[in-house]
XYZ file of C-alpha atoms in Angstrom:
665
model
C 110.925 72.799 27.329
C 107.178 72.341 27.930
C 106.601 71.508 31.608
C 103.429 70.590 33.481
C 102.825 69.930 37.196
C 100.528 67.011 38.056
C 98.626 66.513 41.329
C 99.760 63.126 42.699
C 97.115 63.114 45.446
C 94.342 62.553 42.841
C 94.022 59.233 41.037
C 93.638 60.830 37.580
C 96.789 63.019 38.012
C 95.163 66.321 36.932
C 97.310 69.134 35.537
C 97.603 71.964 38.099
C 100.237 74.171 36.426
C 101.826 74.628 32.995
C 104.568 76.933 31.748
C 104.437 79.193 28.714
C 106.339 76.693 26.563
C 103.690 74.045 27.292
C 100.931 76.408 26.148
C 102.872 77.418 23.017
C 103.497 73.795 21.963
C 100.129 72.198 22.820
C 97.881 75.224 22.345
C 96.269 74.642 25.738
C 96.597 76.831 28.841
C 95.992 75.543 32.353
C 92.210 75.204 32.081
C 92.372 73.497 28.679
C 95.157 71.155 29.731
C 93.268 70.194 32.910
C 90.174 69.222 30.881
C 91.865 67.767 27.769
C 94.636 65.730 29.403
C 92.719 64.318 32.352
C 93.717 60.684 32.986
C 96.229 60.671 30.090
C 99.190 60.856 32.468
C 97.513 58.386 34.817
C 97.911 55.729 32.105
C 101.712 55.999 32.336
C 101.709 53.691 35.360
C 103.165 56.182 37.874
C 103.200 55.125 41.510
C 104.653 56.679 44.704
C 107.248 53.921 44.846
C 108.741 54.850 41.487
C 111.512 57.361 40.936
C 112.170 59.296 37.742
C 110.342 57.894 34.700
C 110.948 58.405 30.982
C 107.779 57.524 29.046
C 106.245 58.183 25.616
C 102.931 60.047 25.882
C 100.614 60.906 22.978
C 98.912 64.261 23.518
C 96.189 65.787 21.301
C 96.979 69.378 20.378
C 94.604 72.321 20.097
C 94.898 72.325 16.252
C 93.380 68.822 16.059
C 96.635 66.909 15.538
C 98.389 64.605 17.970
C 102.070 64.401 18.877
C 103.905 61.683 20.749
C 106.158 63.342 23.308
C 108.895 61.856 25.394
C 107.834 62.723 28.959
C 110.421 62.941 31.729
C 108.455 62.471 34.956
C 109.988 63.235 38.384
C 108.276 62.889 41.786
C 108.085 65.755 44.277
C 108.168 64.525 47.870
C 107.336 66.403 51.067
C 106.973 65.803 54.785
C 108.934 63.545 57.093
C 107.533 60.424 55.392
C 108.624 61.552 51.911
C 105.121 61.208 50.430
C 104.789 62.088 46.730
C 102.622 65.206 46.385
C 103.200 66.081 42.706
C 104.846 64.870 39.489
C 106.829 67.172 37.246
C 106.297 66.310 33.554
C 108.907 67.718 31.144
C 107.985 67.053 27.479
C 110.274 66.611 24.491
C 109.210 66.213 20.883
C 111.198 63.230 19.451
C 111.354 65.020 16.097
C 112.771 68.208 17.559
C 116.455 68.936 17.931
C 118.053 67.025 20.752
C 118.161 63.451 21.848
C 117.160 61.112 24.593
C 120.524 61.693 26.216
C 119.919 65.435 26.231
C 116.581 64.905 27.941
C 118.067 62.544 30.489
C 120.802 65.091 31.181
C 118.148 67.751 31.703
C 116.313 65.524 34.174
C 119.555 64.746 36.013
C 120.424 68.437 36.149
C 116.997 69.186 37.562
C 117.477 66.458 40.175
C 120.811 67.925 41.233
C 119.346 71.391 41.584
C 116.429 70.058 43.606
C 118.817 68.101 45.831
C 120.923 71.217 46.372
C 117.903 73.306 47.339
C 116.735 70.582 49.710
C 120.181 70.435 51.319
C 120.310 74.181 51.878
C 116.812 74.060 53.370
C 117.903 71.330 55.806
C 121.004 73.323 56.778
C 118.805 76.352 57.450
C 116.504 74.250 59.633
C 119.455 72.999 61.696
C 120.745 76.550 62.126
C 117.406 77.683 63.533
C 118.343 76.217 66.925
C 121.457 78.209 67.792
C 121.491 76.725 71.308
C 121.885 73.160 70.018
C 125.390 72.119 71.198
C 125.720 69.762 68.218
C 124.230 71.880 65.406
C 127.486 72.131 63.424
C 128.228 68.445 63.914
C 124.789 67.600 62.513
C 125.321 69.875 59.499
C 128.694 68.205 58.839
C 127.009 64.785 59.051
C 124.321 65.963 56.611
C 126.996 67.037 54.126
C 128.774 63.686 54.509
C 125.586 61.793 53.757
C 124.791 63.931 50.721
C 127.668 65.513 48.802
C 131.109 64.878 50.370
C 132.969 62.015 51.980
C 134.025 64.005 55.086
C 133.250 67.410 56.614
C 134.056 69.285 59.831
C 133.764 72.827 61.169
C 136.617 74.695 62.864
C 136.113 78.012 64.642
C 138.859 80.559 65.194
C 138.800 81.631 68.869
C 142.410 82.459 69.662
C 143.325 79.560 67.374
C 141.439 76.968 65.341
C 139.441 74.370 67.244
C 136.957 71.676 66.320
C 133.420 73.047 66.728
C 130.317 70.927 67.338
C 128.001 73.833 68.098
C 127.638 77.549 67.468
C 128.647 78.374 71.080
C 127.052 81.845 70.976
C 129.371 84.118 72.885
C 130.753 81.334 75.078
C 133.505 79.411 73.275
C 134.906 76.518 75.327
C 137.741 77.460 77.642
C 139.170 74.001 78.280
C 142.452 72.601 77.078
C 140.961 71.044 73.947
C 143.154 70.553 70.885
C 143.647 73.819 69.032
C 146.392 75.743 67.335
C 147.602 78.972 68.891
C 147.608 82.477 67.552
C 149.723 81.834 64.485
C 149.559 85.221 62.804
C 152.893 85.632 61.069
C 154.140 82.141 61.989
C 155.455 79.582 59.536
C 156.598 80.213 55.995
C 155.339 83.594 54.684
C 152.804 83.250 51.880
C 152.361 79.497 52.264
C 149.792 79.382 55.037
C 146.653 79.362 52.910
C 144.333 78.617 55.860
C 145.667 81.597 57.801
C 145.166 83.723 54.698
C 141.523 82.658 54.736
C 141.241 83.527 58.441
C 142.866 86.916 57.801
C 140.478 87.541 54.854
C 143.436 87.823 52.481
C 141.724 85.125 50.397
C 137.978 84.993 49.845
C 137.806 81.745 47.873
C 138.134 78.161 49.076
C 141.610 76.644 49.092
C 142.884 73.130 48.540
C 145.290 71.530 51.048
C 147.543 68.627 50.171
C 147.628 66.316 53.198
C 151.109 65.173 52.205
C 152.429 68.727 51.756
C 154.826 70.592 54.022
C 153.643 73.718 55.826
C 155.275 76.105 58.262
C 155.566 74.785 61.791
C 152.786 76.089 64.034
C 150.799 77.420 61.069
C 147.055 77.038 60.702
C 147.529 74.967 57.519
C 149.902 72.557 59.273
C 147.544 72.154 62.231
C 144.494 71.597 60.040
C 146.175 69.047 57.761
C 147.521 67.187 60.794
C 144.087 67.159 62.433
C 142.290 66.086 59.239
C 144.823 63.354 58.464
C 144.148 61.834 61.902
C 140.500 61.219 60.957
C 140.051 57.603 59.740
C 139.822 57.430 55.965
C 140.578 61.093 55.270
C 144.326 60.657 54.690
C 143.610 58.273 51.819
C 141.991 61.137 49.879
C 145.257 63.130 49.992
C 143.565 66.536 49.782
C 141.152 68.629 51.854
C 139.088 71.563 50.615
C 138.744 74.528 52.986
C 135.909 77.075 52.783
C 135.895 80.271 54.913
C 133.078 81.030 57.360
C 132.671 84.795 56.828
C 131.214 87.068 59.479
C 130.527 90.783 59.204
C 134.011 92.006 60.032
C 136.183 88.924 60.176
C 136.357 85.290 59.162
C 135.084 83.225 62.081
C 136.507 79.858 61.052
C 136.526 77.337 58.236
C 134.568 74.416 56.832
C 136.924 71.596 55.835
C 135.616 68.889 53.497
C 136.899 66.068 51.358
C 135.198 65.665 48.017
C 133.936 62.348 46.663
C 136.930 60.073 46.025
C 139.250 62.880 47.148
C 138.214 65.196 44.301
C 139.871 68.598 44.187
C 138.172 71.946 43.788
C 138.132 71.803 39.978
C 136.636 68.316 40.005
C 133.711 69.270 42.239
C 130.337 69.475 40.569
C 129.162 73.099 40.375
C 126.039 72.264 42.388
C 128.138 70.658 45.168
C 130.463 73.633 45.340
C 127.474 75.965 45.486
C 126.003 73.965 48.377
C 129.275 74.078 50.314
C 129.800 77.808 49.758
C 126.221 78.663 50.720
C 126.454 76.433 53.799
C 129.692 78.119 54.893
C 128.191 81.580 54.396
C 125.016 80.766 56.305
C 126.905 79.149 59.171
C 129.256 82.143 59.394
C 126.379 84.622 59.439
C 124.426 82.682 62.079
C 127.502 82.415 64.323
C 128.196 86.129 63.904
C 124.566 87.022 64.686
C 124.542 84.764 67.743
C 127.722 86.293 69.110
C 126.613 89.840 68.326
C 123.319 89.261 70.105
C 125.103 87.691 73.057
C 127.484 90.636 73.410
C 124.689 93.210 73.216
C 122.435 91.257 75.539
C 125.184 90.757 78.115
C 126.040 94.453 77.959
C 122.435 95.507 78.481
C 121.868 92.921 81.203
C 125.097 93.936 82.972
C 123.964 97.568 82.823
C 120.604 96.646 84.274
C 121.964 94.393 87.014
C 124.600 96.952 87.972
C 121.779 99.366 88.768
C 119.866 96.890 90.935
C 120.601 96.684 94.652
C 121.518 93.359 96.153
C 119.870 91.405 98.938
C 119.141 94.019 101.587
C 119.714 93.564 105.317
C 117.469 95.901 107.314
C 117.482 96.153 111.079
C 114.126 95.084 112.470
C 112.623 93.809 109.188
C 112.905 90.592 107.191
C 113.474 91.599 103.538
C 113.802 89.357 100.464
C 114.329 90.607 96.911
C 114.240 88.876 93.540
C 114.815 89.914 89.946
C 114.964 87.788 86.784
C 114.954 88.898 83.145
C 112.629 87.001 80.861
C 114.706 84.102 79.483
C 112.544 83.918 76.332
C 112.975 87.603 75.558
C 115.978 88.560 73.455
C 116.322 91.884 75.260
C 116.272 93.334 78.756
C 113.683 95.435 80.471
C 113.342 98.360 82.808
C 112.099 96.631 85.977
C 113.866 97.676 89.153
C 113.546 97.763 92.915
C 115.372 99.489 95.730
C 115.558 98.981 99.513
C 117.165 101.894 101.353
C 118.087 102.357 105.000
C 117.264 106.069 105.048
C 117.920 106.318 108.788
C 118.054 103.845 111.695
C 114.270 104.037 112.001
C 113.228 104.710 108.392
C 113.413 102.248 105.488
C 112.527 103.144 101.911
C 111.188 100.548 99.472
C 110.509 101.283 95.805
C 109.605 99.091 92.860
C 109.012 100.250 89.299
C 108.885 99.413 85.626
C 110.083 101.509 82.692
C 108.268 100.801 79.423
C 110.369 98.862 76.896
C 112.904 96.050 76.590
C 116.186 97.533 75.451
C 119.269 99.392 76.580
C 117.362 102.686 76.491
C 114.812 101.278 78.947
C 117.598 100.114 81.253
C 119.295 103.533 81.026
C 116.003 105.343 81.773
C 115.521 103.048 84.739
C 118.971 103.987 86.041
C 118.241 107.706 85.759
C 114.892 107.371 87.505
C 116.322 105.197 90.269
C 119.053 107.746 90.982
C 116.548 110.604 91.168
C 114.254 108.735 93.560
C 117.213 107.743 95.731
C 118.370 111.345 95.968
C 115.023 112.799 97.016
C 113.969 110.115 99.494
C 116.907 110.971 101.746
C 115.630 114.580 101.940
C 111.903 113.857 102.197
C 110.556 110.693 103.771
C 106.919 111.272 102.783
C 106.336 109.445 99.453
C 103.828 111.863 97.888
C 106.052 114.967 97.985
C 109.031 112.862 96.863
C 107.166 111.829 93.695
C 106.111 115.427 93.069
C 109.773 116.445 92.953
C 110.580 113.429 90.781
C 107.856 114.511 88.330
C 109.371 117.958 88.022
C 112.927 116.783 87.513
C 112.079 113.956 85.111
C 110.056 116.351 82.953
C 113.101 118.616 82.709
C 115.479 115.730 82.000
C 113.237 114.490 79.169
C 113.662 110.836 80.013
C 112.398 109.146 76.819
C 110.403 106.330 78.458
C 107.357 106.546 80.750
C 107.543 104.609 84.002
C 105.321 103.454 86.829
C 106.420 102.882 90.410
C 105.372 102.489 94.019
C 107.365 104.455 96.591
C 106.956 103.620 100.266
C 108.620 104.300 103.584
C 108.444 102.182 106.730
C 108.988 104.139 109.928
C 109.694 102.462 113.257
C 107.701 103.842 116.161
C 108.563 102.171 119.456
C 108.165 98.470 118.617
C 105.785 98.939 115.669
C 106.123 100.009 112.021
C 104.037 102.472 110.021
C 103.838 102.262 106.233
C 103.373 105.315 104.005
C 103.133 104.902 100.234
C 102.302 106.605 96.943
C 101.614 104.971 93.580
C 102.476 106.379 90.147
C 100.686 104.238 87.568
C 101.851 100.977 89.169
C 100.117 97.890 90.553
C 99.192 98.086 94.256
C 101.299 96.623 97.033
C 99.693 93.652 98.803
C 99.356 93.521 102.573
C 99.019 89.963 103.874
C 97.745 89.798 107.449
C 96.596 86.584 109.150
C 95.688 84.942 105.823
C 93.778 87.973 104.503
C 95.077 90.020 101.574
C 94.485 93.748 101.152
C 95.403 95.680 98.023
C 96.935 98.989 99.056
C 95.409 100.822 96.091
C 94.999 104.259 97.646
C 97.212 107.234 96.829
C 97.197 106.449 93.109
C 98.299 108.773 90.327
C 99.563 108.963 86.742
C 102.877 107.657 85.456
C 106.086 109.404 86.458
C 106.633 112.566 84.410
C 102.898 113.056 83.828
C 101.950 114.194 87.336
C 101.973 117.950 87.145
C 100.203 118.283 90.509
C 100.118 117.072 94.115
C 100.665 113.394 94.804
C 98.663 111.690 97.570
C 100.179 109.575 100.336
C 98.464 106.568 101.887
C 99.304 105.208 105.344
C 98.677 102.104 107.429
C 100.023 100.750 110.716
C 101.665 97.344 110.438
C 101.377 94.509 112.939
C 103.828 91.705 113.824
C 103.639 89.000 111.179
C 102.387 91.346 108.439
C 103.821 90.788 104.969
C 104.152 93.393 102.197
C 104.499 92.135 98.603
C 105.873 94.527 95.967
C 105.932 93.197 92.376
C 106.008 94.130 88.698
C 103.466 92.997 86.120
C 105.753 90.239 84.794
C 104.801 88.148 87.847
C 101.091 88.016 87.012
C 100.449 89.008 83.378
C 100.201 86.374 80.624
C 98.953 86.376 77.042
C 95.952 84.297 78.052
C 95.343 86.186 81.298
C 94.808 89.882 81.889
C 96.190 91.961 84.733
C 92.977 91.817 86.738
C 92.805 88.020 86.612
C 96.514 87.808 87.340
C 96.147 90.083 90.349
C 93.307 87.919 91.665
C 95.525 84.843 91.276
C 98.352 86.577 93.156
C 96.009 87.512 96.007
C 94.776 83.928 96.257
C 98.302 82.548 96.386
C 99.460 85.175 98.899
C 96.520 84.388 101.179
C 97.536 80.714 101.274
C 101.217 81.321 102.075
C 102.369 79.436 105.164
C 106.030 80.495 105.332
C 107.165 82.607 108.280
C 110.143 84.235 106.611
C 110.296 86.670 103.705
C 112.366 84.326 101.541
C 109.837 81.529 102.079
C 106.958 83.822 101.132
C 108.805 84.837 97.976
C 109.539 81.234 97.044
C 105.884 80.258 97.368
C 104.837 83.145 95.135
C 107.473 82.343 92.491
C 106.824 78.600 92.493
C 103.117 79.112 91.803
C 103.121 82.191 89.577
C 106.498 82.621 87.869
C 107.033 79.211 86.290
C 106.701 80.573 82.711
C 107.050 84.371 82.869
C 106.540 86.338 79.659
C 108.224 89.492 80.958
C 110.872 90.511 83.459
C 109.953 89.768 87.076
C 110.894 91.865 90.112
C 109.590 91.036 93.593
C 110.285 92.515 97.035
C 108.864 90.857 100.155
C 109.009 92.698 103.483
C 107.877 90.931 106.651
C 107.496 92.347 110.131
C 108.938 89.741 112.535
C 106.589 88.239 115.102
C 107.326 86.747 118.547
C 105.500 83.623 117.378
C 108.294 82.967 114.869
C 110.436 81.596 117.695
C 107.925 78.971 118.806
C 105.973 78.116 115.635
C 107.199 76.925 112.292
C 104.967 76.429 109.274
C 105.592 74.351 106.188
C 107.039 76.365 103.314
C 108.898 75.639 100.059
C 112.243 74.096 100.925
C 114.158 76.285 98.538
C 115.729 79.720 98.873
C 117.703 81.865 96.428
C 119.711 85.069 96.578
C 121.709 87.181 94.124
C 124.882 88.623 95.641
C 127.485 91.050 94.312
C 131.021 89.822 93.798
C 132.389 91.557 96.886
C 133.669 90.507 100.304
C 130.521 91.701 102.101
C 128.547 88.974 100.308
C 130.265 86.293 102.398
C 128.695 87.624 105.578
C 125.334 88.058 103.856
C 125.431 84.443 102.676
C 126.197 83.169 106.171
C 123.346 85.215 107.585
C 120.994 83.881 104.885
C 121.901 80.272 105.730
C 121.391 80.781 109.452
C 118.009 82.427 108.883
C 116.927 79.672 106.490
C 118.022 76.852 108.806
C 115.982 78.455 111.567
C 112.913 78.708 109.309
C 113.262 75.053 108.303
C 113.903 73.779 111.805
C 117.503 72.698 111.197
C 118.835 72.867 114.740
C 122.588 72.922 114.148
C 123.624 75.085 111.211
C 127.345 75.284 111.987
C 128.401 73.022 109.119
C 126.172 74.810 106.611
C 127.381 78.224 107.733
C 131.027 77.261 107.278
C 130.481 75.534 103.913
C 128.551 78.427 102.400
C 131.184 80.827 103.684
C 133.940 78.939 101.836
C 131.969 78.509 98.606
C 130.889 82.145 98.395
C 134.405 83.295 99.304
C 135.815 81.253 96.403
C 133.198 82.703 94.043
C 134.063 86.251 95.140
C 137.836 85.748 95.021
C 138.187 83.613 91.896
C 134.957 84.149 89.959
C 133.451 87.138 88.240
C 129.997 88.560 87.763
C 127.176 88.201 90.247
C 127.111 85.276 92.661
C 123.936 83.206 92.851
C 123.233 81.337 96.106
C 120.535 78.671 96.318
C 119.594 76.442 99.260
C 117.558 73.225 99.125
C 116.293 70.989 101.915
C 116.698 67.486 100.450
C 115.237 65.702 103.457
C 118.529 64.115 104.466
C 120.670 67.233 104.411
C 121.025 70.791 103.148
C 122.139 71.283 99.541
C 123.996 74.512 98.807
C 124.555 75.746 95.245
C 126.813 78.700 94.406
C 127.104 79.915 90.809
C 129.500 82.484 89.352
C 130.664 83.560 85.890
C 134.068 81.819 85.867
C 133.819 78.430 84.051
C 137.127 77.175 85.551
C 136.551 74.348 88.073
C 137.322 74.702 91.790
C 140.614 73.127 92.879
C 141.518 71.470 96.176
C 144.996 72.596 97.308
C 147.309 72.086 100.250
C 147.301 75.774 101.051
C 149.417 78.631 99.798
C 153.018 78.554 101.078
C 153.984 81.787 102.747
C 150.479 83.189 103.072
C 147.128 82.489 104.688
C 144.383 80.564 102.904
C 144.043 77.907 100.272
C 142.287 75.307 102.439
C 138.693 76.236 101.553
C 137.782 73.175 99.497
C 139.476 70.893 102.035
C 137.112 72.287 104.661
C 134.165 71.728 102.319
C 135.288 68.135 101.674
C 135.390 67.445 105.398
C 131.883 68.773 106.028
C 129.968 67.880 102.870
C 129.739 65.894 99.673
C 130.451 68.313 96.853
C 130.883 68.629 93.102
C 130.599 71.104 90.265
C 129.253 71.425 86.736
C 129.311 73.888 83.880
C 126.370 76.267 83.747
C 125.115 78.585 81.033
C 126.736 81.549 82.720
C 129.923 79.925 84.082
C 130.055 77.161 86.705
C 127.924 75.924 89.582
C 129.513 74.409 92.699
C 127.231 72.349 94.940
C 127.669 70.881 98.393
C 125.346 68.603 100.356
C 125.990 69.325 104.001
C 125.772 66.408 106.368
C 123.443 67.072 109.299
C 124.889 67.529 112.750
C 127.622 69.511 114.361
C 131.244 69.854 113.323
C 133.111 66.517 113.186
C 135.567 65.940 116.007
C 139.225 66.616 115.367
C 141.144 63.711 113.895
C 138.331 62.566 111.564
């Protein structure tokens, strides 16, 4: 069939494309058709408000004759406003074989194909946002508006359940309606839905809503659930399409055809749309879950190699690490704070090139080597020389930069010694002035091959050392030098008198939109003035704690230190509340425990997050053993609540100011 494409944005509807059949019939290619048929199609009375048009058009041919064609004109719309950008003109010679009905059927077929392609494109757009909690619900609604009377997605996570979103690697753990693990249940050979889930069938199946299925089977559960939807039971049958993943079927798409049509009554284009939708949804879910598993594995590996909040005698130390939330992988940033001896503290921060499991593994190897040598040698330069030699022999595949330093107590003062291996300099903040400790520099680890220098400086009370990786300061629109200048300016203006406060000021001003992993270590030498002077600082603190009993004591110490920095005179309530919340997270949660403190102006807000999504429960104790009253204590001292978080749950408590309430309240 001769076909031409007309530009609807021009008033004379010029021809902008023709197919070979058009050239064979009319004798004109694109250039000839554009010149010869200008304004001819404009006389057909097309307008953006019109839909498909069937019109007789007389066209002069290249051999000097003219032929009256029946033109089937269809608009092409684009954009959110549906503006007509082109018209498709399909020509039919009235004297040729065929009829008006054949042409109309061709136009209708073309419309169906275009509608199908548009539907698939919209499904793909909705699947782009895998974090949308209602993506699958929106796709089901799109199908209902377009090709079926009802649609719903069901995922198979230990049993079928209604799914509104892709869920990544975090399927809901609540008591929602679902069928159990029914493998082998019911009547053998009659559970068609379970056969789909087990990949024994690879084609859609048809379920009779009035049929009888084995008790507890997937087919029985699905028909019961579908029949409970208003209007679905009247159709008497449901069509079920599998959602295939790479190695298993992840769930099903259940639909009801127009007027309850069965599989054989579905239009081929509708069935194609449903099958393609099911395949794309299954692949996106599988990719999301695969990514989540790999990312969690790599992140767990990386976090397992990082030390937790360090407590060092005689120094105030605060540490922070956060992977880039916009990056699909993990990096090789790390830090370490070591109590080498009662009077010697080692601090190291580094960055392995790359964002993958190999980078995290290289980081772990390098961290272990540095840890081993620093306990033998406390002078940073010679330590890095030994590290160079060993790393070269180990053939660690990724280069790395780091700063290694030791702080040695001498009487009541501290002396800092440091050596840099291709890493950004440590900042020394003293009385509002910032000094970059850029001496003792050298090449990246593994590329030394010679002596490493050691720099030294005596520290004074109130001095602050800031160790950091490039993720804190580097941006696409800002180089390292400009970022370092910005960090120095912010550090010079810090007013906090505790390490955590210094860290919070730096993060709040520089790490709002990081483009890489961020690791920061702040070390502050306490000053006698801390007891009599308090400066304004960000009223927020955060710590990452391991899921172990020792974290309870660390959390209590962190609260006491923070209350002192903020001028909260009586911290007894806060100390007890944080002890109970962290203890619950350690005993009943899993993964790392995140502790955050906020000064709300009328009380202290404590937030504790762990990886267990199950809510906290208030009990009357455990008969026959100690404990079980933790949340009752929290209720007595604070207003509290909880919510789901991306990684599990977050429990918060707003501690009322003042001392412990008297007994009997």
